Amino acid sequence: MEQKKKSYLFPICIMFALCFMIAFVTNLAGSMGIIVQDQFNTSNALSQLGTLANFIAYACMGIPGGILLKKKGYKVTALTAIAFGLVGVGIQFISGYAQSFAIYVVGAFISGFSMCLLNIVVMPMLNLLGGGGNKGNQMIQFGNTFNSLGGTLAPILLGYLMGTAVGDTQVSDAAPAMIIALSIFALALIVIACSSIPEPYKEKQEQTAPNQKDKHSPFSFVHFVLGAIAIFFYVGIEVGIPNTANLYMSNNPQVGPVVAGSLVGLYWLLMMVGRLIGGLVGAKVSSKTMLTVVSSLAILLVLCIIFVPANLVTIPYVGNVPLNMVCMVACGLCTSIMWGAIFNLSTEGLGKYTPMATGIFMTLVCGGGVLPYVQNLLADVPSIGYLGSYVLIAVALLYLLMYALIGSKNRNTDIIVD
């Protein structure tokens, strides 16, 4: 038994590396909103079209990805994901020199296929290697720490690549960040191709009669359905909070893109800190308790974003910062552990339905594109503006609180899942 646990170390490290790439590439699209706005003269809403395309890809690939995982296993799914990532980021790289907004959006869309497939591989695998339950939640939280590291580096890097000039930045200015992403993808492709990854669900599927039909599905579990809706709102919250703040601060001449990128980077850094803490306490504190506490606190912080005066305060080594944006940064601690908690609560007790459930789950991750787009449609309305648009985030957080308190209980324990 001890030797078996040791054999899981390398697969766990691979999953952690993939966690890093998910956030790094996703935040390239999110943080490039101000660059796209400058080069192609778009509205706030259209500046988020790359993010929307990236996450809409989840809606297209989620269920097919779950089927791929069920039939071909984790390794093939991971390699397919990385191939999509190389193509997608490569196209975005080309778009800067082709001066084409359409090519950029296509690249973001293909990158979204990669991110969706990687999530389908990483989350159930970490939960499985952790042993499910609180231990599985703990492993997911540790993985999400690496996810936040990638999310932290992307906006900070792009902010410094842009410099202080607002109005003349171009997608080609982000070329170094994209080269980093392409290099990591290429390395991951080689490492995973040469690695051995446990395939428990694939092995189980091979032992099942091919014509045997199951009258149940992941949709038979109420707590999973409600959890999938919760993840739609959560990813929209996670992305919408910093993306809109980035536009808000970058378009303020007294703040600018460098400070904006640094603050957004701090948001993701606090997510990394929160996930590390979540990993340390995850085996002792239930996912339900975690989600209840952080959802409640996040609602209060978002209300502070809306109502706290936007007076400028000076933060050492950062610059002039609107006071309410300090609350935005603090939201990172709250959003940090939501993903792991929701995923753990939603898939708990699903057994053999986990691969397909994960695919469905990832389909709803498209909320990370839909909510920020809708939020910035609201921000384009003069009577609402950037700060008023955060009301949408507050409502979404309220649903997460309701899910933690009421909707997360497994009411379908009579279904056989072995």
PDB file of C-alpha atoms in Angstrom, residues 33-182:
ATOM      1  CA  GLY A  33      -8.803  43.047 -22.573  1.00  0.00           C
ATOM      2  CA  ILE A  34      -7.207  46.499 -22.303  1.00  0.00           C
ATOM      3  CA  ILE A  35      -4.738  45.666 -25.115  1.00  0.00           C
ATOM      4  CA  VAL A  36      -7.580  44.539 -27.380  1.00  0.00           C
ATOM      5  CA  GLN A  37      -9.526  47.661 -26.446  1.00  0.00           C
ATOM      6  CA  ASP A  38      -6.568  49.839 -27.468  1.00  0.00           C
ATOM      7  CA  GLN A  39      -5.611  48.106 -30.712  1.00  0.00           C
ATOM      8  CA  PHE A  40      -9.097  47.431 -32.083  1.00  0.00           C
ATOM      9  CA  ASN A  41     -10.966  50.348 -30.434  1.00  0.00           C
ATOM     10  CA  THR A  42     -13.639  48.137 -28.842  1.00  0.00           C
ATOM     11  CA  SER A  43     -16.210  48.774 -26.114  1.00  0.00           C
ATOM     12  CA  ASN A  44     -15.790  47.343 -22.616  1.00  0.00           C
ATOM     13  CA  ALA A  45     -18.026  44.418 -23.546  1.00  0.00           C
ATOM     14  CA  LEU A  46     -16.209  43.602 -26.809  1.00  0.00           C
ATOM     15  CA  SER A  47     -12.857  43.819 -25.038  1.00  0.00           C
ATOM     16  CA  GLN A  48     -13.997  40.720 -23.155  1.00  0.00           C
ATOM     17  CA  LEU A  49     -14.803  38.818 -26.360  1.00  0.00           C
ATOM     18  CA  GLY A  50     -11.526  36.876 -26.131  1.00  0.00           C
ATOM     19  CA  THR A  51     -12.471  35.751 -22.620  1.00  0.00           C
ATOM     20  CA  LEU A  52     -16.005  34.966 -23.797  1.00  0.00           C
ATOM     21  CA  ALA A  53     -14.669  32.885 -26.718  1.00  0.00           C
ATOM     22  CA  ASN A  54     -12.244  31.117 -24.385  1.00  0.00           C
ATOM     23  CA  PHE A  55     -15.033  30.091 -22.030  1.00  0.00           C
ATOM     24  CA  ILE A  56     -17.728  29.436 -24.648  1.00  0.00           C
ATOM     25  CA  ALA A  57     -15.359  26.711 -25.845  1.00  0.00           C
ATOM     26  CA  TYR A  58     -16.135  24.958 -22.556  1.00  0.00           C
ATOM     27  CA  ALA A  59     -19.797  24.769 -23.572  1.00  0.00           C
ATOM     28  CA  CYS A  60     -18.771  23.147 -26.862  1.00  0.00           C
ATOM     29  CA  MET A  61     -16.098  20.790 -25.520  1.00  0.00           C
ATOM     30  CA  GLY A  62     -17.338  19.905 -22.028  1.00  0.00           C
ATOM     31  CA  ILE A  63     -19.521  16.894 -22.839  1.00  0.00           C
ATOM     32  CA  PRO A  64     -17.339  15.608 -25.738  1.00  0.00           C
ATOM     33  CA  GLY A  65     -14.384  15.957 -23.371  1.00  0.00           C
ATOM     34  CA  GLY A  66     -16.149  13.845 -20.770  1.00  0.00           C
ATOM     35  CA  ILE A  67     -16.816  11.172 -23.405  1.00  0.00           C
ATOM     36  CA  LEU A  68     -13.163  11.303 -24.499  1.00  0.00           C
ATOM     37  CA  LEU A  69     -12.025  10.863 -20.903  1.00  0.00           C
ATOM     38  CA  LYS A  70     -14.398   7.943 -20.404  1.00  0.00           C
ATOM     39  CA  LYS A  71     -13.307   6.134 -23.582  1.00  0.00           C
ATOM     40  CA  LYS A  72      -9.622   7.030 -23.906  1.00  0.00           C
ATOM     41  CA  GLY A  73      -8.567   7.904 -20.372  1.00  0.00           C
ATOM     42  CA  TYR A  74      -6.608  10.698 -18.734  1.00  0.00           C
ATOM     43  CA  LYS A  75      -3.409  10.512 -20.782  1.00  0.00           C
ATOM     44  CA  VAL A  76      -4.983  10.778 -24.241  1.00  0.00           C
ATOM     45  CA  THR A  77      -7.303  13.543 -23.023  1.00  0.00           C
ATOM     46  CA  ALA A  78      -4.353  15.499 -21.575  1.00  0.00           C
ATOM     47  CA  LEU A  79      -2.301  15.163 -24.773  1.00  0.00           C
ATOM     48  CA  THR A  80      -5.276  16.294 -26.869  1.00  0.00           C
ATOM     49  CA  ALA A  81      -5.715  19.289 -24.579  1.00  0.00           C
ATOM     50  CA  ILE A  82      -2.085  20.333 -24.911  1.00  0.00           C
ATOM     51  CA  ALA A  83      -2.236  20.034 -28.707  1.00  0.00           C
ATOM     52  CA  PHE A  84      -5.233  22.408 -28.742  1.00  0.00           C
ATOM     53  CA  GLY A  85      -3.305  24.756 -26.443  1.00  0.00           C
ATOM     54  CA  LEU A  86      -0.321  24.919 -28.781  1.00  0.00           C
ATOM     55  CA  VAL A  87      -2.564  25.715 -31.754  1.00  0.00           C
ATOM     56  CA  GLY A  88      -4.744  28.225 -29.897  1.00  0.00           C
ATOM     57  CA  VAL A  89      -1.960  30.271 -28.337  1.00  0.00           C
ATOM     58  CA  GLY A  90      -0.055  30.090 -31.621  1.00  0.00           C
ATOM     59  CA  ILE A  91      -3.000  31.644 -33.459  1.00  0.00           C
ATOM     60  CA  GLN A  92      -3.287  34.419 -30.852  1.00  0.00           C
ATOM     61  CA  PHE A  93       0.436  35.047 -31.294  1.00  0.00           C
ATOM     62  CA  ILE A  94      -0.063  35.407 -35.066  1.00  0.00           C
ATOM     63  CA  SER A  95      -3.102  37.722 -34.643  1.00  0.00           C
ATOM     64  CA  GLY A  96      -0.941  40.505 -33.210  1.00  0.00           C
ATOM     65  CA  TYR A  97       1.130  40.661 -36.380  1.00  0.00           C
ATOM     66  CA  ALA A  98      -1.836  40.037 -38.682  1.00  0.00           C
ATOM     67  CA  GLN A  99      -3.670  42.988 -37.066  1.00  0.00           C
ATOM     68  CA  SER A 100      -6.850  40.898 -36.959  1.00  0.00           C
ATOM     69  CA  PHE A 101      -9.355  40.918 -34.099  1.00  0.00           C
ATOM     70  CA  ALA A 102     -11.161  37.931 -35.674  1.00  0.00           C
ATOM     71  CA  ILE A 103      -7.986  35.815 -35.702  1.00  0.00           C
ATOM     72  CA  TYR A 104      -7.357  36.730 -32.052  1.00  0.00           C
ATOM     73  CA  VAL A 105     -10.866  35.599 -31.059  1.00  0.00           C
ATOM     74  CA  VAL A 106     -10.470  32.327 -33.001  1.00  0.00           C
ATOM     75  CA  GLY A 107      -7.208  31.665 -31.172  1.00  0.00           C
ATOM     76  CA  ALA A 108      -8.864  32.359 -27.812  1.00  0.00           C
ATOM     77  CA  PHE A 109     -11.688  29.974 -28.746  1.00  0.00           C
ATOM     78  CA  ILE A 110      -9.303  27.128 -29.616  1.00  0.00           C
ATOM     79  CA  SER A 111      -7.320  27.804 -26.438  1.00  0.00           C
ATOM     80  CA  GLY A 112     -10.610  27.363 -24.580  1.00  0.00           C
ATOM     81  CA  PHE A 113     -10.830  23.785 -25.913  1.00  0.00           C
ATOM     82  CA  SER A 114      -7.466  23.150 -24.301  1.00  0.00           C
ATOM     83  CA  MET A 115      -8.420  24.688 -20.962  1.00  0.00           C
ATOM     84  CA  CYS A 116     -11.670  22.712 -20.859  1.00  0.00           C
ATOM     85  CA  LEU A 117      -9.974  19.385 -21.538  1.00  0.00           C
ATOM     86  CA  LEU A 118      -7.230  20.119 -19.019  1.00  0.00           C
ATOM     87  CA  ASN A 119      -9.832  20.860 -16.344  1.00  0.00           C
ATOM     88  CA  ILE A 120     -11.620  17.617 -17.205  1.00  0.00           C
ATOM     89  CA  VAL A 121      -8.370  15.743 -16.594  1.00  0.00           C
ATOM     90  CA  VAL A 122      -7.003  17.625 -13.607  1.00  0.00           C
ATOM     91  CA  MET A 123      -9.916  17.956 -11.190  1.00  0.00           C
ATOM     92  CA  PRO A 124     -11.202  14.363 -11.049  1.00  0.00           C
ATOM     93  CA  MET A 125      -7.631  13.068 -11.135  1.00  0.00           C
ATOM     94  CA  LEU A 126      -6.566  15.126  -8.115  1.00  0.00           C
ATOM     95  CA  ASN A 127      -9.758  14.168  -6.278  1.00  0.00           C
ATOM     96  CA  LEU A 128      -9.075  10.501  -7.089  1.00  0.00           C
ATOM     97  CA  LEU A 129      -5.397  10.592  -6.099  1.00  0.00           C
ATOM     98  CA  GLY A 130      -6.369  12.332  -2.887  1.00  0.00           C
ATOM     99  CA  GLY A 131      -8.830   9.585  -2.015  1.00  0.00           C
ATOM    100  CA  GLY A 132     -12.069  11.610  -2.320  1.00  0.00           C
ATOM    101  CA  GLY A 133     -13.890  13.328   0.533  1.00  0.00           C
ATOM    102  CA  ASN A 134     -11.942  15.885   2.577  1.00  0.00           C
ATOM    103  CA  LYS A 135      -8.634  14.390   1.408  1.00  0.00           C
ATOM    104  CA  GLY A 136      -9.707  14.808  -2.215  1.00  0.00           C
ATOM    105  CA  ASN A 137     -10.709  18.405  -1.473  1.00  0.00           C
ATOM    106  CA  GLN A 138      -7.302  18.962   0.101  1.00  0.00           C
ATOM    107  CA  MET A 139      -5.492  17.704  -3.018  1.00  0.00           C
ATOM    108  CA  ILE A 140      -7.644  19.919  -5.265  1.00  0.00           C
ATOM    109  CA  GLN A 141      -6.846  22.939  -3.091  1.00  0.00           C
ATOM    110  CA  PHE A 142      -3.110  22.254  -3.397  1.00  0.00           C
ATOM    111  CA  GLY A 143      -3.494  21.910  -7.165  1.00  0.00           C
ATOM    112  CA  ASN A 144      -5.388  25.174  -7.289  1.00  0.00           C
ATOM    113  CA  THR A 145      -2.446  26.827  -5.513  1.00  0.00           C
ATOM    114  CA  PHE A 146      -0.388  26.198  -8.655  1.00  0.00           C
ATOM    115  CA  ASN A 147      -3.380  27.341 -10.692  1.00  0.00           C
ATOM    116  CA  SER A 148      -3.311  30.665  -8.845  1.00  0.00           C
ATOM    117  CA  LEU A 149       0.436  30.992  -9.397  1.00  0.00           C
ATOM    118  CA  GLY A 150      -0.170  30.907 -13.155  1.00  0.00           C
ATOM    119  CA  GLY A 151      -3.061  33.320 -12.731  1.00  0.00           C
ATOM    120  CA  THR A 152      -0.866  35.691 -10.720  1.00  0.00           C
ATOM    121  CA  LEU A 153       1.988  35.835 -13.199  1.00  0.00           C
ATOM    122  CA  ALA A 154      -0.086  36.436 -16.360  1.00  0.00           C
ATOM    123  CA  PRO A 155      -1.630  39.874 -15.524  1.00  0.00           C
ATOM    124  CA  ILE A 156       1.551  41.168 -13.858  1.00  0.00           C
ATOM    125  CA  LEU A 157       3.614  40.160 -16.887  1.00  0.00           C
ATOM    126  CA  LEU A 158       1.149  41.722 -19.344  1.00  0.00           C
ATOM    127  CA  GLY A 159       0.910  44.903 -17.268  1.00  0.00           C
ATOM    128  CA  TYR A 160       4.666  45.455 -17.485  1.00  0.00           C
ATOM    129  CA  LEU A 161       4.744  44.517 -21.182  1.00  0.00           C
ATOM    130  CA  MET A 162       2.139  47.222 -21.808  1.00  0.00           C
ATOM    131  CA  GLY A 163       3.957  49.885 -19.783  1.00  0.00           C
ATOM    132  CA  THR A 164       2.267  53.151 -18.846  1.00  0.00           C
ATOM    133  CA  ALA A 165       0.953  54.006 -22.308  1.00  0.00           C
ATOM    134  CA  VAL A 166      -2.774  53.567 -22.754  1.00  0.00           C
ATOM    135  CA  GLY A 167      -4.133  53.859 -26.286  1.00  0.00           C
ATOM    136  CA  ASP A 168      -1.294  52.503 -28.412  1.00  0.00           C
ATOM    137  CA  THR A 169      -0.701  48.985 -27.101  1.00  0.00           C
ATOM    138  CA  GLN A 170      -1.076  45.983 -29.427  1.00  0.00           C
ATOM    139  CA  VAL A 171      -1.524  42.224 -29.114  1.00  0.00           C
ATOM    140  CA  SER A 172       2.022  41.807 -30.435  1.00  0.00           C
ATOM    141  CA  ASP A 173       3.243  43.515 -27.233  1.00  0.00           C
ATOM    142  CA  ALA A 174       2.132  40.376 -25.368  1.00  0.00           C
ATOM    143  CA  ALA A 175       4.317  38.121 -27.561  1.00  0.00           C
ATOM    144  CA  PRO A 176       6.798  37.235 -24.761  1.00  0.00           C
ATOM    145  CA  ALA A 177       3.956  35.951 -22.560  1.00  0.00           C
ATOM    146  CA  MET A 178       2.611  33.831 -25.408  1.00  0.00           C
ATOM    147  CA  ILE A 179       6.068  32.411 -26.137  1.00  0.00           C
ATOM    148  CA  ILE A 180       6.301  31.352 -22.484  1.00  0.00           C
ATOM    149  CA  ALA A 181       2.916  29.611 -22.779  1.00  0.00           C
ATOM    150  CA  LEU A 182       3.926  27.838 -25.991  1.00  0.00           C
TER     151      LEU A 182
END
